[in-house]
Coordinates of C-alpha atoms in Angstrom, one line a residue:
M1 CA -41.4 -26.7 236.9
P2 CA -37.8 -26.9 238.4
A3 CA -35.5 -29.3 236.5
K4 CA -34.9 -32.6 238.2
H5 CA -32.1 -35.0 237.4
N6 CA -31.5 -38.6 238.4
V7 CA -27.8 -38.9 239.3
D8 CA -25.5 -41.6 240.5
I9 CA -23.2 -39.4 242.6
V10 CA -23.2 -35.6 243.2
I11 CA -19.9 -33.9 244.1
V12 CA -20.3 -30.5 245.7
G13 CA -17.1 -28.4 245.3
A14 CA -14.6 -28.5 242.4
G15 CA -11.5 -27.7 244.4
L16 CA -8.7 -30.2 244.7
S17 CA -10.6 -32.7 246.9
G18 CA -13.7 -32.6 244.6
L19 CA -11.6 -33.1 241.4
V20 CA -9.7 -35.9 243.0
T21 CA -13.0 -37.5 244.0
L22 CA -14.2 -37.2 240.4
R23 CA -11.0 -38.6 238.9
S24 CA -11.0 -41.5 241.4
L25 CA -14.6 -42.4 240.6
I26 CA -14.1 -42.7 236.9
E27 CA -10.6 -44.1 236.5
S28 CA -11.0 -47.6 237.8
S29 CA -12.3 -50.4 235.6
S30 CA -15.1 -51.2 238.0
S31 CA -16.4 -47.6 238.0
S32 CA -17.9 -48.2 234.5
R33 CA -21.1 -48.8 236.4
I34 CA -21.0 -45.2 237.8
R35 CA -22.1 -43.4 234.6
N36 CA -23.8 -40.3 235.9
V37 CA -21.8 -37.8 238.0
H38 CA -22.8 -34.2 238.6
V39 CA -20.4 -31.6 240.0
V40 CA -21.7 -28.5 241.7
E41 CA -19.4 -25.5 242.1
A42 CA -20.3 -22.1 243.5
R43 CA -17.6 -20.3 241.5
E44 CA -17.4 -20.0 237.8
K45 CA -14.1 -21.8 237.7
V46 CA -12.6 -24.9 239.3
G47 CA -9.6 -25.1 241.6
G48 CA -10.9 -23.9 245.0
R49 CA -7.9 -22.7 247.0
L50 CA -5.4 -23.5 244.2
Q51 CA -5.3 -20.1 242.5
G52 CA -2.5 -18.2 240.8
S53 CA -1.6 -14.8 239.5
P54 CA -2.9 -13.8 236.0
N55 CA 0.3 -14.8 234.3
G56 CA -0.2 -18.2 235.8
G57 CA 3.1 -18.9 237.5
I58 CA 2.8 -17.6 241.1
D59 CA 0.5 -19.0 243.8
L60 CA -2.1 -16.9 245.5
G61 CA -3.5 -19.9 247.4
A62 CA -2.0 -23.2 248.5
S63 CA 1.7 -23.5 247.6
W64 CA 4.0 -25.9 249.4
T65 CA 4.4 -29.7 249.4
W66 CA 6.8 -31.9 251.4
A67 CA 8.3 -35.4 250.9
S68 CA 5.8 -36.8 253.4
D69 CA 2.9 -35.8 251.1
T70 CA 2.6 -39.3 249.6
G71 CA -0.8 -38.9 248.1
L72 CA -0.1 -35.6 246.5
R73 CA 3.3 -36.7 245.2
K74 CA 1.7 -39.7 243.5
L75 CA -0.9 -37.4 241.9
L76 CA 1.8 -35.1 240.7
R77 CA 3.6 -38.0 239.1
D78 CA 0.5 -39.2 237.5
L79 CA -0.1 -35.8 236.0
S80 CA 3.6 -35.3 235.0
I81 CA 3.9 -32.2 237.2
N82 CA 7.3 -31.4 238.8
T83 CA 8.2 -29.7 242.0
V84 CA 10.8 -27.0 242.7
D85 CA 12.7 -26.3 245.9
Q86 CA 11.6 -23.2 247.9
P87 CA 14.6 -20.8 247.9
W88 CA 16.0 -20.0 251.3
T89 CA 19.7 -19.3 251.2
G90 CA 21.0 -15.8 251.8
K91 CA 20.1 -13.2 254.4
V92 CA 16.9 -12.8 256.3
V93 CA 15.6 -9.3 256.7
Q94 CA 13.8 -8.5 259.9
V95 CA 11.7 -5.3 259.9
S96 CA 10.7 -3.7 263.2
G97 CA 9.7 -0.3 264.5
T98 CA 13.4 0.5 265.1
G99 CA 14.6 -0.3 261.6
T100 CA 15.8 -3.4 259.7
T101 CA 18.4 -6.0 260.5
K102 CA 19.9 -8.7 258.3
R103 CA 21.3 -12.1 259.2
E104 CA 22.1 -15.4 257.5
A105 CA 19.1 -17.7 256.9
K106 CA 19.0 -21.0 258.7
F107 CA 17.6 -24.1 256.9
G108 CA 14.0 -24.6 257.6
E109 CA 13.1 -21.2 259.0
S110 CA 11.3 -19.9 255.9
P111 CA 7.4 -20.0 256.2
C112 CA 7.2 -23.5 254.6
G113 CA 9.6 -25.0 257.1
P114 CA 12.4 -27.6 256.2
G115 CA 12.3 -29.4 252.9
G116 CA 9.4 -27.4 251.4
Q117 CA 8.8 -27.4 247.7
R118 CA 6.4 -25.7 245.3
I119 CA 4.5 -26.9 242.3
Q120 CA 6.4 -26.0 239.1
G121 CA 4.2 -23.6 237.1
G122 CA 2.0 -23.0 240.2
A123 CA -0.4 -25.1 242.2
H124 CA -3.2 -24.1 239.9
S125 CA -1.7 -26.4 237.2
I126 CA -3.0 -29.3 239.2
P127 CA -6.7 -28.7 238.6
T128 CA -5.9 -27.8 235.0
K129 CA -4.1 -31.1 234.4
L130 CA -6.8 -33.0 236.4
L131 CA -9.5 -31.7 234.0
E132 CA -7.5 -32.8 231.0
Y133 CA -6.9 -36.2 232.7
I134 CA -10.6 -36.5 233.6
N135 CA -11.7 -35.7 230.0
D136 CA -9.3 -38.4 228.7
L137 CA -10.7 -41.0 231.2
R138 CA -14.4 -40.2 231.1
S139 CA -15.2 -42.8 228.3
S140 CA -18.9 -43.5 228.7
N141 CA -19.3 -41.7 231.9
K142 CA -21.7 -38.7 231.9
I143 CA -20.3 -35.7 233.8
K144 CA -22.5 -32.6 234.1
W145 CA -21.1 -29.4 235.6
H146 CA -23.2 -26.9 237.5
M147 CA -21.0 -23.9 237.7
G148 CA -22.0 -20.8 239.6
A149 CA -24.5 -22.8 241.6
S150 CA -24.6 -23.6 245.3
V151 CA -26.4 -26.2 247.4
T152 CA -29.3 -24.8 249.5
A153 CA -30.7 -28.0 250.9
I154 CA -30.0 -31.8 251.2
G155 CA -32.6 -34.3 252.4
S156 CA -34.4 -37.5 252.0
D157 CA -37.6 -35.8 250.7
L158 CA -37.4 -32.0 250.3
R159 CA -40.7 -31.8 248.4
T160 CA -42.7 -32.8 251.5
S161 CA -40.3 -31.7 254.2
V162 CA -40.7 -35.1 255.8
A163 CA -37.5 -36.9 256.9
V164 CA -37.6 -40.5 255.6
A165 CA -35.3 -43.0 257.3
P166 CA -32.3 -43.6 255.1
D167 CA -33.0 -47.4 254.8
E168 CA -36.4 -46.6 253.4
E169 CA -35.1 -44.2 250.7
D170 CA -32.8 -45.1 247.9
V171 CA -31.9 -41.5 246.9
V172 CA -30.9 -38.3 248.6
E173 CA -32.2 -35.0 247.2
V174 CA -29.9 -32.1 246.6
E175 CA -31.5 -28.7 246.0
L176 CA -29.5 -26.1 244.1
S177 CA -29.7 -22.3 244.0
S178 CA -30.5 -22.6 240.3
S179 CA -33.8 -24.2 241.3
E180 CA -32.6 -27.6 240.0
T181 CA -33.0 -30.7 242.2
L182 CA -30.6 -33.7 241.9
E183 CA -31.8 -37.1 243.1
A184 CA -28.6 -39.0 243.9
L185 CA -27.5 -42.3 245.3
A186 CA -24.7 -40.6 247.1
V187 CA -23.5 -37.0 247.7
V188 CA -19.9 -35.9 248.4
L189 CA -19.5 -32.5 250.2
A190 CA -16.0 -31.5 249.1
M191 CA -16.3 -28.1 250.9
P192 CA -15.0 -26.2 253.9
P193 CA -16.8 -27.2 257.1
A194 CA -18.2 -23.6 257.5
A195 CA -19.8 -23.8 254.1
I196 CA -21.3 -27.2 254.8
S197 CA -22.9 -25.7 258.0
K198 CA -24.9 -23.2 255.9
I199 CA -26.8 -26.0 254.0
E200 CA -30.2 -26.9 255.2
F201 CA -30.3 -30.6 256.1
L202 CA -33.4 -32.8 256.4
P203 CA -33.3 -34.5 258.8
E204 CA -31.3 -31.9 260.7
L205 CA -27.6 -32.5 261.5
P206 CA -27.0 -33.5 265.2
P207 CA -26.1 -30.4 267.3
S208 CA -22.6 -31.7 268.0
R209 CA -21.8 -32.1 264.3
L210 CA -23.3 -28.7 263.4
M211 CA -21.2 -27.0 266.1
S212 CA -18.1 -28.8 264.9
L213 CA -18.7 -27.6 261.3
E214 CA -19.4 -24.0 262.4
T215 CA -16.3 -23.7 264.6
T216 CA -13.7 -25.5 262.5
K217 CA -11.5 -22.9 260.9
T218 CA -11.4 -23.0 257.1
W219 CA -7.7 -23.4 256.2
M220 CA -6.3 -20.1 254.9
S221 CA -9.4 -18.1 256.0
D222 CA -7.3 -15.8 258.3
I223 CA -4.8 -14.5 255.7
L224 CA -4.4 -12.3 252.7
K225 CA -1.9 -13.8 250.3
F226 CA 0.0 -11.5 247.8
A227 CA 2.4 -11.9 244.9
V228 CA 4.5 -8.9 243.8
I229 CA 6.1 -9.4 240.3
Y230 CA 9.4 -7.7 239.4
N231 CA 11.4 -7.4 236.3
D232 CA 14.5 -9.0 237.9
R233 CA 15.5 -10.9 241.0
F234 CA 17.3 -8.0 242.6
W235 CA 17.2 -9.3 246.1
V236 CA 19.4 -12.3 245.2
E237 CA 22.0 -9.9 243.7
E238 CA 22.1 -8.2 247.0
G239 CA 22.6 -11.4 248.9
L240 CA 19.1 -11.7 250.3
S241 CA 17.1 -14.9 250.6
G242 CA 13.8 -13.2 250.0
F243 CA 12.6 -14.2 253.4
G244 CA 11.4 -11.2 255.4
T245 CA 9.7 -10.9 258.8
F246 CA 7.7 -7.8 259.8
E247 CA 6.9 -6.3 263.2
N248 CA 4.5 -3.4 263.6
S249 CA 4.0 -3.3 259.8
K250 CA 1.1 -1.8 258.0
I251 CA -0.2 -5.1 256.6
V252 CA 2.6 -7.7 255.8
E253 CA 3.4 -10.4 258.2
C254 CA 6.1 -12.3 256.3
S255 CA 7.5 -12.7 252.7
W256 CA 9.6 -15.0 250.7
D257 CA 11.1 -15.6 247.2
A258 CA 8.3 -17.1 245.0
T259 CA 10.2 -16.9 241.7
D260 CA 9.1 -19.5 239.2
G261 CA 11.0 -19.9 236.0
S262 CA 11.3 -16.5 234.3
T263 CA 8.7 -14.8 236.6
F264 CA 10.5 -13.0 239.5
S265 CA 8.3 -12.6 242.6
I266 CA 8.2 -11.8 246.3
S267 CA 5.1 -13.4 247.9
G268 CA 3.8 -13.2 251.4
F269 CA 1.1 -13.4 254.0
A270 CA -0.7 -10.3 255.2
R271 CA -3.4 -9.5 257.6
P272 CA -6.9 -9.9 256.0
T273 CA -8.6 -6.6 255.2
S274 CA -11.6 -7.6 257.2
I275 CA -9.5 -7.1 260.4
L276 CA -7.9 -3.9 259.2
A277 CA -9.9 -0.8 258.2
R278 CA -11.5 -1.9 255.0
G279 CA -9.6 -0.5 252.1
D280 CA -10.0 -0.8 248.3
A281 CA -7.6 -2.8 246.2
E282 CA -5.2 0.1 245.4
E283 CA -4.9 1.0 249.1
I284 CA -4.1 -2.6 250.0
K285 CA -1.5 -2.8 247.2
S286 CA 0.1 0.5 248.3
A287 CA 0.4 -0.8 251.9
I288 CA 2.1 -4.0 250.8
I289 CA 4.6 -2.1 248.6
S290 CA 5.3 0.2 251.5
D291 CA 6.2 -2.7 253.8
L292 CA 8.3 -4.5 251.1
S293 CA 10.2 -1.3 250.4
R294 CA 11.2 -1.1 254.1
C295 CA 12.4 -4.7 253.9
Y296 CA 14.1 -4.9 250.5
G297 CA 14.9 -1.3 249.7
E298 CA 14.0 1.2 247.0
K299 CA 14.0 -1.4 244.2
A300 CA 11.0 -3.1 245.8
S301 CA 8.9 0.0 245.3
S302 CA 8.7 -0.4 241.5
P303 CA 7.0 -3.8 240.7
S304 CA 5.7 -4.7 237.3
S305 CA 2.4 -5.9 238.9
I306 CA 0.9 -6.9 242.2
H307 CA -1.9 -9.4 242.9
F308 CA -3.6 -10.7 246.1
I309 CA -6.5 -12.8 247.4
D310 CA -8.0 -12.0 250.7
W311 CA -9.0 -15.5 251.7
S312 CA -11.2 -14.3 254.6
Y313 CA -13.7 -13.2 252.0
A314 CA -13.0 -15.7 249.2
N315 CA -14.2 -19.0 250.5
F316 CA -17.6 -18.5 252.1
N317 CA -15.8 -17.3 255.2
V318 CA -17.2 -13.8 255.7
D319 CA -19.2 -14.8 258.7
Q320 CA -16.2 -16.7 260.2
M321 CA -14.5 -13.5 261.2
Q322 CA -16.6 -12.9 264.3
A323 CA -15.9 -16.4 265.4
Q324 CA -12.1 -15.8 264.9
E325 CA -12.3 -12.7 267.0
N326 CA -14.0 -14.6 269.7
H327 CA -11.2 -17.3 269.6
N328 CA -13.7 -20.1 269.4
Q329 CA -12.5 -21.7 266.2
H330 CA -10.3 -24.7 266.2
L331 CA -8.1 -26.8 263.9
N332 CA -9.4 -30.2 264.9
Y333 CA -8.9 -31.5 261.4
G334 CA -9.7 -35.1 260.7
S335 CA -12.1 -35.5 263.5
K336 CA -15.0 -38.0 263.3
E337 CA -17.5 -35.1 263.1
L338 CA -15.8 -33.8 259.9
R339 CA -15.4 -37.1 258.1
S340 CA -18.1 -39.7 259.0
A341 CA -21.1 -40.0 256.6
F342 CA -24.4 -38.6 257.5
N343 CA -27.5 -40.8 256.9
R344 CA -25.2 -43.1 255.0
R345 CA -25.5 -41.3 251.7
V346 CA -24.0 -37.9 252.5
I347 CA -20.2 -38.1 252.6
F348 CA -18.0 -35.4 254.1
S349 CA -14.8 -34.5 252.2
G350 CA -12.4 -31.5 251.9
T351 CA -8.9 -31.0 253.3
E352 CA -10.2 -30.2 256.8
S353 CA -11.8 -33.7 257.0
E354 CA -8.3 -35.2 257.0
D355 CA -5.5 -34.9 259.6
A356 CA -3.0 -33.2 257.2
A357 CA -2.8 -29.7 258.6
G358 CA -5.1 -28.3 255.9
H359 CA -2.5 -28.8 253.2
M360 CA -3.0 -30.1 249.6
E361 CA -2.2 -33.6 250.9
G362 CA -5.3 -33.6 253.0
A363 CA -7.4 -32.7 250.0
V364 CA -6.0 -35.5 248.0
R365 CA -6.6 -38.0 250.8
A366 CA -10.1 -36.8 251.3
G367 CA -10.8 -37.1 247.5
V368 CA -9.7 -40.7 247.4
R369 CA -11.5 -41.7 250.6
S370 CA -14.8 -40.0 249.6
A371 CA -14.7 -41.6 246.1
N372 CA -14.4 -45.0 247.7
E373 CA -17.2 -44.4 250.1
A374 CA -19.5 -42.9 247.5
F375 CA -18.9 -45.7 245.1
A376 CA -19.7 -48.3 247.8
V377 CA -22.9 -46.6 248.7
A378 CA -24.0 -46.1 245.1
M379 CA -23.2 -49.7 244.0
G380 CA -24.8 -51.2 247.0
T381 CA -28.0 -49.4 246.2
K382 CA -27.9 -50.5 242.5
R383 CA -27.3 -54.1 243.6
R384 CA -30.3 -54.0 246.0
N385 CA -32.5 -52.4 243.3
S386 CA -31.5 -55.0 240.8
V387 CA -32.4 -57.8 243.2
T388 CA -35.8 -56.3 244.1

C-alpha cells in the first residue's frame, strides 16, 4: 500500500520562498504547536533559482538586490550575509555588426540598474545559511524532506475522486510522484505559476485562475545565464567596466563584471537554446566565448572555466516556450489569482505571487506571508478539533 503521512503543513518547493516559509513557521514561540512539516522538492537539492558556479562564488540564477529590498535585507542580516556593490565604472563596450565601440559607463546603466548589489559569496549562500538556521531552530519540530519528488494531485478526497466542501473536511490530500500521500491541514505551493498549473486539483481550479497560472511567465524562464571564469581581471586593467552590449551576436545579449573575492568572472544573459538551433553544451560555450572575444579582445578567449544554466529548461518551463513565442505570457505578478488561497487550505506562494518584479525580495515576502496564512489555517483546525 502507498505510504500515507499525517502532516500539519506541507511546503511544495524548496527554493527561497519555500525555505523562508519553513523558517518562519518554526522560529516563533507560538509555532511550537506546528510540529510536523513536510517539504517536497522536485530537484535533489534546495535553492530553486539561487544557483551558483561549481566553485560556489558566481551566480547562475538570481543575483542582485537593492536598498528597497527590506524583507531580503533583513533576512541577510539575520543570516550574517553581506552584500557587495555591482562594479560599473570604466568603459562600456558595444558590439555590433560593424565592429566595437567604447564609451564611459554611466551610473545605473548596467543590467542591474542604479544601486544594485550582489550577495557576497553568491546568492546560493542564502539557502545554505537558511538550512543551517532551520536546523538550529527546529527544536521539537519534525521536518521531513521529500527530495526528487513532485506533486501530482491535490484534493479534498483523492481516494474517491469526490470533491468534499472544504468546511466539511479538516485535511487536504497531497499525492506525490513517489506514490506517497500526505494528509495536511494546510499546503503551501512555493512554486512558479506554470508548475502549479500542471497539478491536478480536486475540485478543479476555476478557469480564470488556471489561465492566469498557465500564462504568467516564470521569472528568468526566457534567459540563459552564464559565468566565464578567468585567471585575472584583465578588463579592469584595460579600463573596461565589464559591461558589454551585443547586437547581432551569436548568443550573448549583455555581460558584466561578476567578480567575487578572488574569483574573476564575466557573467551575462544569453538567448535560451530552445529558441536557437539546439546545441550541445560545448557548442553553447564556444558561441559565448566567441561573442566575449569580440567584446573584450583576445584575452577573453582563454577562460579557466565556463558555466551556464538555460533557465527555459531548468524550472518546469519547457512547455512555456510556445506560449512565449505566441506573446501571450504576462508579468502580472502579485495578482489576486496568484496569491489568494484555494479552498482555504491551499496557499499560493513563490516570487511571482508578490508584486516585486520576480526578484528575491518577492520570494521572501511570499514566504513570510504564506507561513502566516498556513499557520492560521492549521491552528484554526486544531482548535476546532480540540473543541469537538
